CSV table of C-alpha atoms and ligand atoms in Angstrom, one decimal:
chain,number,residue,atom,x,y,z
A,1092,MET,CA,98.3,58.3,109.1
A,1093,SER,CA,95.5,56.0,110.1
A,1094,ASN,CA,92.5,54.6,108.2
A,1095,THR,CA,90.0,56.5,110.2
A,1096,ALA,CA,90.2,59.3,107.7
A,1097,GLU,CA,88.0,57.2,105.4
A,1098,LYS,CA,85.3,57.3,108.0
A,1099,HIS,CA,84.7,61.0,107.4
A,1100,LEU,CA,85.8,61.2,103.8
A,1101,GLN,CA,82.2,61.5,102.5
A,1102,ASP,CA,81.4,64.3,104.9
A,1103,ALA,CA,84.6,66.1,103.9
A,1104,LEU,CA,83.8,65.7,100.2
A,1105,ALA,CA,80.3,67.1,100.8
A,1106,ALA,CA,81.7,70.2,102.6
A,1107,PHE,CA,83.5,71.5,99.5
A,1108,ASP,CA,82.2,72.6,96.1
A,1109,PHE,CA,84.3,70.8,93.5
A,1110,GLY,CA,82.5,72.4,90.6
A,1111,GLY,CA,80.9,69.1,89.5
A,1112,GLU,CA,80.1,65.6,90.5
A,1113,VAL,CA,82.9,63.8,92.3
A,1114,LEU,CA,83.8,60.6,90.5
A,1115,ASP,CA,86.6,59.3,92.7
A,1116,ALA,CA,88.6,60.1,95.9
A,1117,SER,CA,91.7,57.9,96.4
A,1118,ARG,CA,94.7,58.0,98.7
A,1119,TYR,CA,97.5,59.8,97.0
A,1120,GLY,CA,101.2,60.6,97.4
A,1121,CYS,CA,104.0,59.6,99.7
A,1122,GLY,CA,103.8,62.2,102.6
A,1123,HIS,CA,104.5,60.9,106.1
A,1124,ILE,CA,102.2,63.3,107.9
A,1125,ASN,CA,98.8,64.1,106.4
A,1126,ASP,CA,96.1,61.9,105.0
A,1127,THR,CA,96.1,62.9,101.3
A,1128,PHE,CA,93.4,62.1,98.7
A,1129,CYS,CA,93.2,62.9,95.0
A,1130,VAL,CA,89.7,63.9,94.0
A,1131,THR,CA,88.6,63.5,90.4
A,1132,THR,CA,85.4,65.3,89.2
A,1133,LYS,CA,83.1,64.7,86.2
A,1134,PRO,CA,84.2,67.9,84.5
A,1135,GLY,CA,87.7,66.3,84.5
A,1136,LYS,CA,89.3,68.5,87.2
A,1137,ARG,CA,91.5,67.1,90.0
A,1138,TYR,CA,91.9,68.3,93.6
A,1139,ILE,CA,94.0,67.4,96.6
A,1140,LEU,CA,91.9,66.8,99.7
A,1141,GLN,CA,93.8,66.5,102.9
A,1142,ARG,CA,93.1,65.7,106.5
A,1143,ILE,CA,95.7,67.5,108.5
A,1144,SER,CA,97.5,65.3,111.0
A,1145,SER,CA,96.4,66.1,114.5
A,1146,ALA,CA,99.4,64.1,115.8
A,1147,ALA,CA,101.7,66.7,114.2
A,1148,PHE,CA,99.6,69.9,114.4
A,1149,ALA,CA,97.9,70.9,117.6
A,1150,HIS,CA,96.2,73.9,116.0
A,1151,PRO,CA,95.2,73.2,112.4
A,1152,GLU,CA,93.4,76.6,112.2
A,1153,GLN,CA,96.8,78.2,112.8
A,1154,VAL,CA,98.3,76.1,110.1
A,1155,MET,CA,95.6,77.3,107.7
A,1156,SER,CA,96.0,80.9,108.8
A,1157,ASN,CA,99.7,80.7,107.9
A,1158,ILE,CA,99.0,79.1,104.5
A,1159,VAL,CA,96.3,81.7,103.6
A,1160,GLY,CA,98.7,84.5,104.5
A,1161,VAL,CA,101.7,83.1,102.7
A,1162,THR,CA,100.0,82.0,99.6
A,1163,ASP,CA,98.1,85.3,99.2
A,1164,TYR,CA,101.4,87.1,99.5
A,1165,LEU,CA,103.2,84.8,97.0
A,1166,ARG,CA,100.3,85.0,94.5
A,1167,GLU,CA,100.7,88.8,94.3
A,1168,LYS,CA,104.5,88.6,94.1
A,1169,ILE,CA,104.4,85.9,91.4
A,1170,ALA,CA,101.8,87.9,89.3
A,1171,LYS,CA,104.0,91.0,89.6
A,1172,ASP,CA,107.0,89.1,88.4
A,1173,GLY,CA,105.0,87.9,85.3
A,1174,GLY,CA,104.6,84.3,86.6
A,1175,ASP,CA,101.4,82.1,86.8
A,1176,PRO,CA,100.0,82.3,90.3
A,1177,GLU,CA,97.7,79.3,89.6
A,1178,ARG,CA,100.6,77.0,89.1
A,1179,GLU,CA,103.4,78.6,91.1
A,1180,THR,CA,101.9,78.5,94.5
A,1181,LEU,CA,99.1,76.6,96.2
A,1182,SER,CA,95.6,78.0,96.2
A,1183,ILE,CA,93.0,77.2,98.8
A,1184,VAL,CA,89.5,76.0,97.8
A,1185,ARG,CA,87.3,77.3,100.6
A,1186,ALA,CA,84.6,75.1,102.2
A,1187,LYS,CA,81.0,75.8,101.2
A,1188,ASN,CA,80.6,77.7,104.5
A,1189,GLY,CA,83.4,80.1,103.5
A,1190,GLU,CA,86.0,78.8,105.9
A,1191,ALA,CA,89.5,77.8,104.8
A,1192,SER,CA,88.9,74.3,106.1
A,1193,PHE,CA,86.2,71.9,107.3
A,1194,VAL,CA,86.2,70.2,110.7
A,1195,ASP,CA,84.6,66.7,110.8
A,1196,GLY,CA,82.6,65.1,113.5
A,1197,GLU,CA,85.7,64.0,115.4
A,1198,GLY,CA,87.3,67.4,115.3
A,1199,GLU,CA,89.7,66.6,112.5
A,1200,THR,CA,90.5,69.3,109.9
A,1201,TRP,CA,90.2,68.9,106.2
A,1202,ARG,CA,91.3,71.3,103.4
A,1203,VAL,CA,91.4,71.3,99.6
A,1204,PHE,CA,93.9,72.6,97.0
A,1205,PRO,CA,93.4,72.5,93.2
A,1206,PHE,CA,95.7,69.8,91.8
A,1207,ILE,CA,98.6,71.3,90.0
A,1208,GLU,CA,98.6,69.4,86.7
A,1209,ASP,CA,101.4,68.5,84.3
A,1210,THR,CA,104.0,68.3,87.1
A,1211,ASP,CA,106.1,65.5,88.7
A,1212,CYS,CA,106.6,64.9,92.4
A,1213,LEU,CA,109.9,63.1,92.7
A,1214,GLN,CA,110.9,60.7,95.4
A,1215,GLN,CA,114.6,60.8,94.2
A,1216,ALA,CA,116.5,63.1,92.0
A,1217,ASP,CA,116.6,61.3,88.7
A,1218,THR,CA,119.2,63.7,87.3
A,1219,PRO,CA,121.4,66.4,88.8
A,1220,GLU,CA,119.5,69.0,86.7
A,1221,LEU,CA,116.3,68.1,88.4
A,1222,PHE,CA,117.9,68.3,91.8
A,1223,GLU,CA,119.3,71.7,90.9
A,1224,ALA,CA,115.8,72.7,89.7
A,1225,SER,CA,114.4,71.9,93.2
A,1226,ALA,CA,117.3,73.9,94.8
A,1227,LEU,CA,116.4,77.0,92.7
A,1228,ALA,CA,112.7,76.6,93.8
A,1229,PHE,CA,113.5,76.3,97.5
A,1230,GLY,CA,116.0,79.2,97.3
A,1231,SER,CA,113.5,81.4,95.5
A,1232,PHE,CA,111.0,80.5,98.1
A,1233,GLN,CA,113.4,82.1,100.7
A,1234,ARG,CA,114.0,85.1,98.5
A,1235,MET,CA,110.3,85.7,97.9
A,1236,LEU,CA,109.4,85.5,101.6
A,1237,ALA,CA,112.4,87.6,102.8
A,1238,ASP,CA,110.2,90.6,103.5
A,1239,TYR,CA,107.1,88.6,104.7
A,1240,PRO,CA,105.9,89.8,108.1
A,1241,ALA,CA,107.3,87.0,110.2
A,1242,SER,CA,105.4,88.1,113.4
A,1243,THR,CA,102.1,87.3,111.7
A,1244,LEU,CA,103.0,83.6,111.5
A,1245,TYR,CA,102.1,81.0,114.1
A,1246,GLU,CA,104.7,78.5,115.2
A,1247,THR,CA,102.7,75.5,114.0
A,1248,ILE,CA,105.0,72.9,115.7
A,1249,PRO,CA,106.9,74.4,118.6
A,1250,HIS,CA,110.6,73.7,118.7
A,1251,PHE,CA,110.3,72.0,115.3
A,1252,HIS,CA,114.0,72.2,114.3
A,1253,ASP,CA,115.3,72.8,117.8
A,1254,THR,CA,117.8,69.9,117.7
A,1255,VAL,CA,118.7,70.3,121.4
A,1256,ASP,CA,115.0,69.8,122.2
A,1257,ARG,CA,114.8,66.9,119.8
A,1258,PHE,CA,117.8,65.3,121.7
A,1259,ALA,CA,116.0,65.8,125.0
A,1260,LYS,CA,112.8,64.3,123.7
A,1261,PHE,CA,114.8,61.3,122.4
A,1262,LYS,CA,116.4,60.8,125.9
A,1263,ALA,CA,113.0,61.0,127.5
A,1264,ALA,CA,111.6,58.3,125.1
A,1265,LEU,CA,114.6,56.2,125.7
A,1266,GLU,CA,114.1,56.3,129.4
A,1267,LYS,CA,110.4,55.5,129.2
A,1268,ASP,CA,111.0,52.8,126.6
A,1269,VAL,CA,107.2,52.1,126.4
A,1270,MET,CA,107.5,49.5,123.7
A,1271,ASP,CA,110.5,47.8,125.3
A,1272,ARG,CA,112.5,48.4,122.1
A,1273,ALA,CA,115.6,50.1,123.5
A,1274,LYS,CA,117.4,46.7,123.7
A,1275,GLU,CA,117.1,46.4,119.9
A,1276,VAL,CA,118.7,49.8,119.1
A,1277,GLY,CA,122.0,49.9,121.0
A,1278,PRO,CA,124.2,51.2,118.2
A,1279,GLU,CA,121.6,53.8,117.1
A,1280,VAL,CA,121.3,55.1,120.7
A,1281,GLU,CA,125.1,55.2,121.0
A,1282,PHE,CA,125.2,57.2,117.7
A,1283,VAL,CA,122.8,59.8,119.1
A,1284,LEU,CA,124.6,60.1,122.5
A,1285,ALA,CA,128.0,60.5,120.7
A,1286,HIS,CA,126.5,63.5,118.8
A,1287,GLU,CA,125.0,65.4,121.7
A,1288,LYS,CA,127.4,68.3,121.4
A,1289,ASP,CA,126.7,68.7,117.7
A,1290,CYS,CA,123.0,69.0,118.4
A,1291,ALA,CA,123.6,72.5,119.9
A,1292,VAL,CA,125.7,74.0,117.1
A,1293,CYS,CA,123.0,75.8,115.1
A,1294,MET,CA,120.8,76.7,118.1
A,1295,ASP,CA,123.9,78.2,119.8
A,1296,ALA,CA,124.6,80.2,116.6
A,1297,LEU,CA,121.0,81.4,116.6
A,1298,HIS,CA,121.2,82.4,120.3
A,1299,ALA,CA,124.5,84.1,119.8
A,1300,GLY,CA,123.0,86.3,117.0
A,1301,LYS,CA,125.2,84.7,114.3
A,1302,LEU,CA,122.2,83.2,112.5
A,1303,PRO,CA,119.0,85.2,112.0
A,1304,LEU,CA,115.4,84.0,112.2
A,1305,LYS,CA,113.8,84.1,108.7
A,1306,VAL,CA,110.5,82.9,107.2
A,1307,THR,CA,111.4,79.4,106.2
A,1308,HIS,CA,109.6,76.3,104.9
A,1309,ASN,CA,111.2,73.8,107.3
A,1310,ASP,CA,110.3,70.7,105.3
A,1311,THR,CA,112.1,71.0,102.0
A,1312,LYS,CA,112.4,67.5,100.8
A,1313,LEU,CA,112.3,66.9,97.1
A,1314,ASN,CA,108.7,65.6,97.1
A,1315,ASN,CA,107.6,68.9,98.5
A,1316,VAL,CA,108.3,70.7,95.2
A,1317,LEU,CA,106.4,70.1,92.0
A,1318,ILE,CA,108.5,69.9,88.8
A,1319,ASP,CA,107.0,71.1,85.5
A,1320,LYS,CA,106.9,68.1,83.2
A,1321,ALA,CA,107.4,70.3,80.1
A,1322,THR,CA,110.3,72.5,81.3
A,1323,GLY,CA,111.9,70.5,84.2
A,1324,LYS,CA,111.7,73.6,86.4
A,1325,GLY,CA,110.7,73.4,90.0
A,1326,ILE,CA,107.5,75.5,89.8
A,1327,CYS,CA,105.6,75.1,93.0
A,1328,VAL,CA,106.7,74.6,96.6
A,1329,ILE,CA,104.0,72.7,98.4
A,1330,ASP,CA,103.4,71.3,101.9
A,1331,LEU,CA,103.3,74.7,103.6
A,1332,ASP,CA,102.2,73.4,107.0
A,1333,THR,CA,105.5,74.2,108.6
A,1334,VAL,CA,106.2,77.6,107.1
A,1335,MET,CA,107.2,79.7,110.1
A,1336,PRO,CA,110.2,81.6,111.5
A,1337,GLY,CA,113.3,79.3,111.3
A,1338,LEU,CA,116.8,79.0,110.0
A,1339,SER,CA,117.5,79.3,106.3
A,1340,ILE,CA,120.3,76.7,106.7
A,1341,ASN,CA,117.7,74.1,107.7
A,1342,ASP,CA,115.8,74.6,104.4
A,1343,PHE,CA,119.1,73.9,102.6
A,1344,GLY,CA,119.9,71.1,105.0
A,1345,ASP,CA,116.7,69.2,104.8
A,1346,SER,CA,116.9,69.1,101.0
A,1347,ILE,CA,120.5,67.7,101.2
A,1348,ARG,CA,119.4,65.1,103.8
A,1349,PHE,CA,116.7,63.8,101.5
A,1350,GLY,CA,118.1,64.4,98.0
A,1351,ALA,CA,121.9,64.3,98.0
A,1352,ASN,CA,122.1,60.5,97.7
A,1353,HIS,CA,120.8,57.8,95.4
A,1354,SER,CA,118.7,55.7,97.8
A,1355,ALA,CA,115.3,55.9,99.4
A,1356,GLU,CA,114.9,57.4,102.9
A,1357,ASP,CA,113.8,53.9,104.1
A,1358,GLU,CA,116.4,51.8,102.2
A,1359,LYS,CA,117.2,48.7,104.2
A,1360,ASP,CA,120.5,47.9,102.5
A,1361,LEU,CA,122.8,50.6,103.9
A,1362,SER,CA,125.6,49.7,101.4
A,1363,LYS,CA,123.3,51.6,98.9
A,1364,VAL,CA,123.0,54.6,101.1
A,1365,ASN,CA,125.8,57.0,100.3
A,1366,PHE,CA,126.1,60.8,100.6
A,1367,ASP,CA,126.8,62.2,97.1
A,1368,LEU,CA,129.1,65.1,97.1
A,1369,PRO,CA,128.5,66.1,93.4
A,1370,LEU,CA,124.8,66.4,94.2
A,1371,PHE,CA,125.6,68.5,97.3
A,1372,GLU,CA,127.5,70.8,95.0
A,1373,VAL,CA,124.7,71.0,92.5
A,1374,TYR,CA,122.2,71.8,95.2
A,1375,THR,CA,124.5,74.4,96.8
A,1376,ARG,CA,124.8,76.2,93.5
A,1377,GLY,CA,121.1,76.2,92.8
A,1378,PHE,CA,120.0,77.2,96.3
A,1379,LEU,CA,122.4,80.1,96.5
A,1380,LYS,CA,121.3,81.3,93.1
A,1381,GLY,CA,117.6,81.0,94.0
A,1382,CYS,CA,118.2,82.9,97.3
A,1383,GLY,CA,119.5,85.8,95.1
A,1384,GLY,CA,121.7,87.3,97.8
A,1385,VAL,CA,119.3,87.2,100.8
A,1386,LEU,CA,121.6,85.0,102.9
A,1387,THR,CA,124.3,86.6,105.1
A,1388,PRO,CA,127.9,85.4,105.0
A,1389,GLU,CA,127.3,83.6,108.3
A,1390,GLU,CA,124.3,81.8,107.0
A,1391,ILE,CA,126.3,80.6,104.0
A,1392,GLU,CA,129.2,79.5,106.3
A,1393,TYR,CA,126.8,77.4,108.3
A,1394,LEU,CA,125.2,75.6,105.3
A,1395,PRO,CA,127.1,72.4,105.9
A,1396,TRP,CA,126.0,72.4,109.5
A,1397,GLY,CA,122.4,72.8,108.2
A,1398,ALA,CA,122.9,69.6,106.1
A,1399,LYS,CA,124.5,67.6,108.9
A,1400,LEU,CA,122.1,68.6,111.7
A,1401,MET,CA,118.9,68.2,109.6
A,1402,THR,CA,120.0,64.7,108.8
A,1403,LEU,CA,121.0,63.9,112.4
A,1404,GLU,CA,117.8,65.5,113.8
A,1405,CYS,CA,115.6,63.6,111.3
A,1406,GLY,CA,117.3,60.3,112.3
A,1407,ILE,CA,116.8,61.2,116.0
A,1408,ARG,CA,113.1,61.9,115.3
A,1409,PHE,CA,112.6,58.6,113.5
A,1410,LEU,CA,114.3,56.7,116.3
A,1411,THR,CA,112.3,58.6,119.0
A,1412,ASP,CA,109.0,57.7,117.1
A,1413,TYR,CA,110.2,54.1,116.9
A,1414,LEU,CA,110.8,54.0,120.7
A,1415,ASP,CA,107.5,55.8,121.3
A,1416,GLY,CA,105.5,53.3,119.3
A,1417,ASP,CA,105.2,55.0,115.9
A,1418,HIS,CA,102.6,57.6,116.5
A,1419,TYR,CA,104.0,60.5,114.5
A,1420,PHE,CA,105.3,59.3,111.1
A,1421,ALA,CA,103.1,57.1,108.9
A,1422,ILE,CA,104.7,53.6,108.8
A,1423,HIS,CA,104.1,50.8,106.3
A,1424,ARG,CA,106.0,48.0,108.0
A,1425,PRO,CA,106.9,47.3,111.6
A,1426,GLU,CA,110.5,48.6,111.7
A,1427,HIS,CA,109.9,51.4,109.2
A,1428,ASN,CA,111.0,54.2,111.4
A,1429,LEU,CA,114.1,52.3,112.5
A,1430,ASP,CA,115.1,51.7,108.9
A,1431,ARG,CA,114.6,55.4,108.2
A,1432,CYS,CA,116.7,56.3,111.2
A,1433,ARG,CA,119.6,54.1,110.0
A,1434,THR,CA,119.8,55.7,106.6
A,1435,GLN,CA,120.0,59.1,108.2
A,1436,PHE,CA,122.8,58.1,110.6
A,1437,LYS,CA,124.7,56.5,107.7
A,1438,LEU,CA,124.4,59.8,105.8
A,1439,VAL,CA,125.6,61.8,108.8
A,1440,SER,CA,128.7,59.5,109.0
A,1441,ASP,CA,129.4,60.0,105.3
A,1442,MET,CA,129.2,63.8,105.7
A,1443,GLU,CA,131.6,63.8,108.5
A,1444,LYS,CA,134.1,62.0,106.2
A,1445,VAL,CA,133.9,64.7,103.6
A,1446,TRP,CA,133.4,67.7,105.8
A,1447,GLU,CA,136.3,69.7,104.4
A,1448,GLU,CA,135.1,69.2,100.9
A,1449,MET,CA,131.6,70.3,101.9
A,1450,LEU,CA,133.1,73.5,103.3
A,1451,ALA,CA,135.1,74.1,100.2
A,1452,ILE,CA,132.1,73.7,97.9
A,1453,VAL,CA,130.1,76.2,99.9
A,1454,HIS,CA,133.0,78.7,99.7
A,1455,LYS,CA,133.3,78.2,96.0
A,1456,TYR,CA,129.7,79.4,95.5
A,1457,ALA,CA,129.5,82.0,98.3
B,366,ADP,P1,102.5,65.5,103.8
B,366,ADP,O1,102.6,66.6,104.8
B,366,ADP,O2,101.8,64.3,104.3
B,366,ADP,O3,103.8,65.2,103.1
B,366,ADP,P2,101.9,67.0,101.3
B,366,ADP,O4,101.2,68.3,101.4
B,366,ADP,O5,103.3,67.0,101.0
B,366,ADP,O6,101.5,66.1,102.6
B,366,ADP,O7,101.1,66.2,100.2
B,366,ADP,C1,101.4,64.8,99.9
B,366,ADP,C2,101.6,64.6,98.4
B,366,ADP,O8,100.5,65.0,97.6
B,366,ADP,C3,102.8,65.5,97.8
B,366,ADP,O9,104.0,64.9,98.0
B,366,ADP,C4,102.4,65.5,96.3
B,366,ADP,O10,102.7,64.3,95.7
B,366,ADP,C5,100.9,65.6,96.4
B,366,ADP,N1,100.3,67.0,96.4
B,366,ADP,C6,100.1,67.8,97.4
B,366,ADP,N2,99.5,69.0,97.0
B,366,ADP,C7,99.5,68.9,95.6
B,366,ADP,C8,98.9,69.8,94.6
B,366,ADP,N3,98.4,71.0,94.9
B,366,ADP,N4,99.0,69.4,93.3
B,366,ADP,C9,99.5,68.2,93.0
B,366,ADP,N5,100.0,67.3,93.9
B,366,ADP,C10,100.0,67.7,95.2
B,367,GN1,C1,107.7,64.7,107.2
B,367,GN1,O1,105.2,65.9,105.6
B,367,GN1,P1,106.4,65.2,104.9
B,367,GN1,O2,106.2,63.8,104.7
B,367,GN1,O3,106.7,66.1,103.7
B,367,GN1,C2,108.0,65.7,108.3
B,367,GN1,C3,109.4,66.2,108.1
B,367,GN1,C4,110.5,65.1,108.0
B,367,GN1,C5,110.0,64.2,106.9
B,367,GN1,C6,110.9,63.0,106.8
B,367,GN1,C7,105.5,68.1,109.6
B,367,GN1,O4,107.6,65.4,106.0
B,367,GN1,O5,109.8,67.1,109.1
B,367,GN1,O6,111.7,65.6,107.7
B,367,GN1,O7,108.7,63.7,107.1
B,367,GN1,N1,107.0,66.7,108.4
B,367,GN1,C8,106.5,67.1,109.6
B,367,GN1,O8,110.7,62.4,105.5
B,367,GN1,O9,106.9,66.6,110.7
B,368,MG,MG1,105.0,66.4,102.0
């Protein structure tokens, strides 16, 4: 994220029809990738206006093509199941020229979604019930897209969850050390190097045909699902930029990484960062229920690996960005990415200590 989004905000606002005068457009949310604004109009409606991160997405038009396809498909499915398509999936507000997005004078892409009202976006699971609600939502997302034509989807970020490739990119950043920061991160570097073999476990299982490619979300943190304030149900999975073929265990794993603990992703005091096995259990139960039988026995067997590798990989990504000079993830303090990396590695170590229990929990609900 950078402040230059404000430079083109007025142009972007003018490119869309918000159904009335725009009263306000302010930065919104806690995402690390896009520039997000909440737009309020005179008729009292709200919208999400986003500038898609060009640091993350080389082809925003491909991102939008995926989102149009997936949300059209979900809308039909939700309606058939008697749900409310306006609240249970994102809808795109097209630009005045009929396109799914607007490109500003600097070539940056903007898009608009109606704001889904009367929902909460949580940064931490306040109760196990809410965490389970998010698990049901992400599991159902897998189930609903099980028959989606995967070949029509673009790979919006190549090698996104290829942990072997993430390891290689980390080594390259370490070697270059453009910011001269490697000397500050010895223990973190050691941690990554000691886990080199682990990085290959899921990719090897994919290549061996043990794990299938599915249509997956790939960014299933708790704040990417909206919880209905009235019912406490996870009603809408958002942030669809990385929906593409991937591993189901990674959708499970990324939620565990972010939500199965009681601390913030950027907590500085590591004594507060502890993997929570009961929350792991709650999420496992909800996710498997939401998936409704679409996972193979091998996918279920590998769920703990999904949890461990998504956490390790995310820590590696934060560390790589720190070494590179913080160009990818939005940061709000100088060592932000390093703090984030440390929480992830603490969680990985915790998981390693209760590995047998994690396996037992997965077997219990398989
Ligand atoms: P990023 O990729 O930067 O995480 P997101 O698409 O997740 O961007 O959006 C950032 C935040 O904006 C979300 O965490 C959520 O709080 C809010 N948000 C996004 N879309 C909607 C929507 N349609 N309705 C309500 N809130 C939304
Ligand atoms: C980013 O977009 P956001 O903030 O929901 C990132 C995820 C990371 C996450 C770490 C496209 O998610 O992969 O796991 O930060 N998204 C992208 O919090 O890189
Ligand atoms: Mg997000």
